mmCIF file of C-alpha atoms in Angstrom:
data_model
loop_
_atom_site.group_PDB
_atom_site.id
_atom_site.type_symbol
_atom_site.label_atom_id
_atom_site.label_comp_id
_atom_site.label_asym_id
_atom_site.label_seq_id
_atom_site.Cartn_x
_atom_site.Cartn_y
_atom_site.Cartn_z
ATOM 1 C CA GLU A 6 107.814 132.570 115.689
ATOM 2 C CA PRO A 7 107.077 133.036 111.944
ATOM 3 C CA GLU A 8 103.387 132.481 111.063
ATOM 4 C CA VAL A 9 101.069 132.348 107.973
ATOM 5 C CA THR A 10 98.698 135.370 108.185
ATOM 6 C CA GLN A 11 95.298 135.771 106.234
ATOM 7 C CA THR A 12 93.012 138.856 105.451
ATOM 8 C CA PRO A 13 90.322 139.385 105.891
ATOM 9 C CA SER A 14 89.233 137.223 108.679
ATOM 10 C CA HIS A 15 85.678 137.392 107.602
ATOM 11 C CA GLN A 16 84.389 138.406 104.109
ATOM 12 C CA VAL A 17 80.596 138.840 103.203
ATOM 13 C CA THR A 18 79.766 139.096 99.620
ATOM 14 C CA GLN A 19 76.688 138.922 97.386
ATOM 15 C CA MET A 20 76.238 136.029 95.046
ATOM 16 C CA GLY A 21 77.902 136.615 91.629
ATOM 17 C CA GLN A 22 80.636 138.974 92.991
ATOM 18 C CA GLU A 23 84.391 138.459 92.761
ATOM 19 C CA VAL A 24 86.344 137.894 95.981
ATOM 20 C CA ILE A 25 89.955 137.861 96.595
ATOM 21 C CA LEU A 26 91.355 136.114 99.726
ATOM 22 C CA ARG A 27 94.883 137.067 100.690
ATOM 23 C CA CYS A 28 97.524 135.084 102.480
ATOM 24 C CA VAL A 29 101.110 136.133 103.619
ATOM 25 C CA PRO A 30 103.057 132.740 103.951
ATOM 26 C CA ILE A 31 106.074 132.261 105.967
ATOM 27 C CA SER A 32 108.889 134.295 104.328
ATOM 28 C CA ASN A 33 111.479 131.520 103.329
ATOM 29 C CA HIS A 34 108.695 129.205 102.188
ATOM 30 C CA LEU A 35 108.526 127.992 98.418
ATOM 31 C CA TYR A 36 105.297 125.845 98.501
ATOM 32 C CA PHE A 37 101.796 127.373 98.995
ATOM 33 C CA TYR A 38 98.326 125.860 99.448
ATOM 34 C CA TRP A 39 94.651 126.611 99.808
ATOM 35 C CA TYR A 40 92.104 124.505 101.461
ATOM 36 C CA ARG A 41 88.548 125.011 102.361
ATOM 37 C CA GLN A 42 86.137 123.696 105.001
ATOM 38 C CA ILE A 43 82.399 123.933 104.384
ATOM 39 C CA LEU A 44 80.669 124.305 107.715
ATOM 40 C CA GLY A 45 80.338 120.853 109.347
ATOM 41 C CA GLN A 46 82.422 118.998 106.646
ATOM 42 C CA LYS A 47 86.004 117.970 106.365
ATOM 43 C CA VAL A 48 88.874 120.208 105.385
ATOM 44 C CA GLU A 49 89.428 119.784 101.566
ATOM 45 C CA PHE A 50 92.605 120.516 99.355
ATOM 46 C CA LEU A 51 92.080 123.036 96.559
ATOM 47 C CA VAL A 52 95.338 123.860 95.015
ATOM 48 C CA SER A 53 99.080 123.713 95.617
ATOM 49 C CA PHE A 54 101.452 126.336 94.026
ATOM 50 C CA TYR A 55 105.229 126.286 93.430
ATOM 51 C CA ASN A 56 107.560 128.290 91.304
ATOM 52 C CA ASN A 57 104.689 130.595 90.046
ATOM 53 C CA GLU A 58 102.756 127.625 88.783
ATOM 54 C CA ILE A 59 99.899 125.410 89.901
ATOM 55 C CA SER A 60 101.431 122.048 90.849
ATOM 56 C CA GLU A 61 98.224 120.257 91.728
ATOM 57 C CA LYS A 62 94.547 121.040 91.853
ATOM 58 C CA SER A 63 91.379 119.334 93.033
ATOM 59 C CA GLU A 64 88.203 118.805 91.202
ATOM 60 C CA ILE A 65 86.761 121.611 93.192
ATOM 61 C CA PHE A 66 89.260 124.154 91.817
ATOM 62 C CA ASP A 67 87.423 124.871 88.539
ATOM 63 C CA ASP A 68 87.657 127.819 86.238
ATOM 64 C CA GLN A 69 85.862 130.145 88.821
ATOM 65 C CA PHE A 70 89.078 129.766 90.918
ATOM 66 C CA SER A 71 92.578 131.306 90.359
ATOM 67 C CA VAL A 72 95.678 131.726 92.437
ATOM 68 C CA GLU A 73 98.448 134.213 92.074
ATOM 69 C CA ARG A 74 101.516 135.367 93.818
ATOM 70 C CA PRO A 75 101.492 138.975 92.837
ATOM 71 C CA ASP A 76 104.605 140.012 94.767
ATOM 72 C CA GLY A 77 107.386 138.416 96.885
ATOM 73 C CA SER A 78 105.072 138.161 99.990
ATOM 74 C CA ASN A 79 101.340 137.718 99.111
ATOM 75 C CA PHE A 80 99.597 134.642 97.879
ATOM 76 C CA THR A 81 95.933 135.055 96.740
ATOM 77 C CA LEU A 82 92.831 133.006 95.902
ATOM 78 C CA LYS A 83 90.305 134.674 93.624
ATOM 79 C CA ILE A 84 86.836 133.449 93.113
ATOM 80 C CA ARG A 85 85.363 135.055 89.952
ATOM 81 C CA SER A 86 81.652 134.843 90.441
ATOM 82 C CA THR A 87 80.756 133.507 93.974
ATOM 83 C CA LYS A 88 78.000 130.900 94.430
ATOM 84 C CA LEU A 89 76.177 130.169 97.632
ATOM 85 C CA GLU A 90 78.002 126.939 97.960
ATOM 86 C CA ASP A 91 81.264 128.705 97.978
ATOM 87 C CA SER A 92 80.543 129.731 101.666
ATOM 88 C CA ALA A 93 83.229 128.143 103.699
ATOM 89 C CA MET A 94 86.350 128.835 105.833
ATOM 90 C CA TYR A 95 89.363 129.049 103.466
ATOM 91 C CA PHE A 96 92.752 128.181 104.827
ATOM 92 C CA CYS A 97 96.088 128.967 103.427
ATOM 93 C CA ALA A 98 99.293 126.980 104.078
ATOM 94 C CA SER A 99 102.913 127.170 103.253
ATOM 95 C CA SER A 100 105.739 124.715 103.481
ATOM 96 C CA ALA A 101 109.726 125.272 103.027
ATOM 97 C CA GLY A 102 109.748 122.321 100.532
ATOM 98 C CA THR A 103 107.654 119.562 99.058
ATOM 99 C CA SER A 104 105.146 118.517 101.482
ATOM 100 C CA SER A 105 106.274 114.976 100.944
ATOM 101 C CA TYR A 106 108.903 115.617 103.633
ATOM 102 C CA ASN A 107 108.004 119.148 104.826
ATOM 103 C CA GLU A 108 105.396 120.219 107.302
ATOM 104 C CA GLN A 109 102.604 122.599 106.116
ATOM 105 C CA PHE A 110 101.940 125.522 108.415
ATOM 106 C CA PHE A 111 98.373 126.946 108.297
ATOM 107 C CA GLY A 112 97.054 130.393 108.651
ATOM 108 C CA PRO A 113 93.913 131.189 110.821
ATOM 109 C CA GLY A 114 91.589 131.222 107.947
ATOM 110 C CA THR A 115 89.254 133.466 106.217
ATOM 111 C CA ARG A 116 85.517 132.916 106.717
ATOM 112 C CA LEU A 117 83.664 133.709 103.384
ATOM 113 C CA THR A 118 79.877 134.109 103.528
ATOM 114 C CA VAL A 119 78.143 134.326 100.214
ATOM 115 C CA LEU A 120 74.539 135.808 100.447
ATOM 116 C CA LYS B 299 92.223 107.221 96.141
ATOM 117 C CA GLN B 300 93.261 107.881 99.802
ATOM 118 C CA GLU B 301 90.505 107.981 102.324
ATOM 119 C CA VAL B 302 90.986 108.977 105.836
ATOM 120 C CA THR B 303 88.446 107.916 108.630
ATOM 121 C CA GLN B 304 88.349 108.897 112.317
ATOM 122 C CA ILE B 305 86.516 106.826 115.035
ATOM 123 C CA PRO B 306 84.826 107.714 117.089
ATOM 124 C CA ALA B 307 82.904 110.801 115.530
ATOM 125 C CA ALA B 308 82.020 112.122 118.856
ATOM 126 C CA LEU B 309 83.214 111.383 122.417
ATOM 127 C CA SER B 310 82.091 112.787 125.695
ATOM 128 C CA VAL B 311 84.050 112.025 128.925
ATOM 129 C CA PRO B 312 84.612 113.048 132.504
ATOM 130 C CA GLU B 313 87.632 115.222 133.398
ATOM 131 C CA GLY B 314 90.574 112.938 134.221
ATOM 132 C CA GLU B 315 90.087 110.130 131.840
ATOM 133 C CA ASN B 316 92.668 108.909 129.510
ATOM 134 C CA LEU B 317 91.527 108.836 125.827
ATOM 135 C CA VAL B 318 92.416 107.285 122.563
ATOM 136 C CA LEU B 319 91.250 108.728 119.257
ATOM 137 C CA ASN B 320 91.740 106.678 116.194
ATOM 138 C CA CYS B 321 92.522 107.506 112.500
ATOM 139 C CA SER B 322 92.837 105.024 109.643
ATOM 140 C CA PHE B 323 93.758 105.678 106.045
ATOM 141 C CA THR B 324 93.388 103.286 103.091
ATOM 142 C CA ASP B 325 96.714 103.793 101.270
ATOM 143 C CA SER B 326 99.818 103.048 103.367
ATOM 144 C CA ALA B 327 102.076 104.912 100.955
ATOM 145 C CA ILE B 328 102.031 108.119 103.019
ATOM 146 C CA TYR B 329 104.788 110.462 103.836
ATOM 147 C CA ASN B 330 103.907 112.101 107.133
ATOM 148 C CA LEU B 331 100.818 112.180 109.446
ATOM 149 C CA GLN B 332 99.597 115.203 111.292
ATOM 150 C CA TRP B 333 97.186 115.810 114.173
ATOM 151 C CA PHE B 334 95.307 119.161 114.512
ATOM 152 C CA ARG B 335 92.941 120.620 116.991
ATOM 153 C CA GLN B 336 90.122 122.667 115.775
ATOM 154 C CA ASP B 337 87.990 124.952 118.064
ATOM 155 C CA PRO B 338 84.393 125.765 116.879
ATOM 156 C CA GLY B 339 84.632 128.303 114.160
ATOM 157 C CA LYS B 340 88.345 128.546 114.400
ATOM 158 C CA GLY B 341 91.569 127.665 112.600
ATOM 159 C CA LEU B 342 93.731 124.684 112.727
ATOM 160 C CA THR B 343 96.133 124.211 115.584
ATOM 161 C CA SER B 344 98.902 121.680 114.776
ATOM 162 C CA LEU B 345 99.330 119.257 117.694
ATOM 163 C CA LEU B 346 101.898 116.505 116.482
ATOM 164 C CA LEU B 347 103.673 115.780 113.297
ATOM 165 C CA ILE B 348 104.884 112.169 112.701
ATOM 166 C CA GLN B 349 107.253 111.691 109.923
ATOM 167 C CA SER B 350 106.902 108.431 107.952
ATOM 168 C CA SER B 351 110.054 106.964 109.528
ATOM 169 C CA GLN B 352 108.860 107.410 113.023
ATOM 170 C CA ARG B 353 106.491 105.357 114.886
ATOM 171 C CA GLU B 354 105.328 107.985 117.503
ATOM 172 C CA GLN B 355 105.654 111.403 118.714
ATOM 173 C CA THR B 356 105.063 112.985 122.232
ATOM 174 C CA SER B 357 104.128 116.538 123.434
ATOM 175 C CA GLY B 358 103.049 116.984 126.899
ATOM 176 C CA ARG B 359 99.956 114.932 127.628
ATOM 177 C CA LEU B 360 99.653 113.919 123.891
ATOM 178 C CA ASN B 361 101.197 110.971 122.254
ATOM 179 C CA ALA B 362 100.483 110.022 118.653
ATOM 180 C CA SER B 363 101.595 106.720 117.156
ATOM 181 C CA LEU B 364 101.790 105.765 113.384
ATOM 182 C CA ASP B 365 101.562 102.065 111.957
ATOM 183 C CA LYS B 366 101.763 102.639 108.206
ATOM 184 C CA SER B 367 101.586 98.992 107.444
ATOM 185 C CA SER B 368 98.102 98.571 109.050
ATOM 186 C CA GLY B 369 97.101 102.131 108.066
ATOM 187 C CA ARG B 370 96.383 103.363 111.537
ATOM 188 C CA SER B 371 97.361 106.191 113.868
ATOM 189 C CA THR B 372 96.146 106.997 117.511
ATOM 190 C CA LEU B 373 96.201 109.936 119.541
ATOM 191 C CA TYR B 374 96.552 109.358 123.102
ATOM 192 C CA ILE B 375 95.357 112.132 125.455
ATOM 193 C CA ALA B 376 96.346 111.561 129.165
ATOM 194 C CA ALA B 377 94.414 113.021 132.128
ATOM 195 C CA SER B 378 91.949 114.871 129.874
ATOM 196 C CA GLN B 379 90.694 118.399 131.040
ATOM 197 C CA PRO B 380 87.568 120.582 129.936
ATOM 198 C CA GLY B 381 90.104 122.602 128.040
ATOM 199 C CA ASP B 382 90.775 119.723 125.651
ATOM 200 C CA SER B 383 87.312 119.975 124.487
ATOM 201 C CA ALA B 384 87.645 120.498 120.656
ATOM 202 C CA THR B 385 87.443 118.662 117.314
ATOM 203 C CA TYR B 386 90.500 116.597 116.646
ATOM 204 C CA LEU B 387 91.625 116.041 113.013
ATOM 205 C CA CYS B 388 94.106 113.849 111.469
ATOM 206 C CA ALA B 389 95.496 114.319 108.020
ATOM 207 C CA VAL B 390 97.958 112.384 105.956
ATOM 208 C CA TYR B 391 100.526 113.805 103.609
ATOM 209 C CA ASN B 392 99.937 112.582 99.993
ATOM 210 C CA THR B 393 102.266 113.845 97.370
ATOM 211 C CA ASP B 394 101.762 117.670 97.470
ATOM 212 C CA LYS B 395 98.628 117.944 99.678
ATOM 213 C CA LEU B 396 97.118 116.943 103.063
ATOM 214 C CA ILE B 397 94.048 114.602 103.133
ATOM 215 C CA PHE B 398 91.984 115.232 106.242
ATOM 216 C CA GLY B 399 89.750 112.968 108.129
ATOM 217 C CA THR B 400 86.240 113.939 109.319
ATOM 218 C CA GLY B 401 87.371 114.524 112.966
ATOM 219 C CA THR B 402 86.560 113.410 116.475
ATOM 220 C CA ARG B 403 84.553 115.973 118.414
ATOM 221 C CA LEU B 404 85.642 115.601 121.958
ATOM 222 C CA GLN B 405 83.739 117.085 124.918
ATOM 223 C CA VAL B 406 85.378 116.709 128.538
ATOM 224 C CA PHE B 407 83.123 117.648 131.316
ATOM 225 C CA PRO B 408 84.094 118.720 134.868
#
């Protein structure tokens, strides 16, 4: 069964460093998402991406964040200058169509630890 | 702004009990609603997806219902087992994103 994959599973970085989190969505999906979950808190939406553009973003998704689909298979989240408060689990998801009517499928997550 | 609340926040029960987990949302104009399971430090496992035109979905010992007009969903777990111990999240589909509740942390003891 097709699944969303994410790498790495755990990333440790120093404050101020840039990190890139990688996701491979399900191959025929067209909509892509990033969510994050700070330890002990709820899962929060960051950004949705369709047709090589951001379609919606939350207040969390400021200028320090960017997303890219560099090729036909990968979807990346970049944090330019990490802060301690960026430590969280980051989940990638994809769906075949707009999530108004299509299920989102989630990857296993990348745990980001900022020291 | 859509808010999703889950009650109770935590639940501890003996094995074999039937359970009801509650989820409420403030804006009834949702599309789908989905229930997830999350084990400590792990990812999200999808349990059930209820489309807006449906009133319930069943999978094994799990049954989820949806009442859009009252802004409520319930997850019913029959004959609970220690392996059911986890956090259960509900999430509503709102335009192009999911809005998650804070979860119910369930512990089932032998």
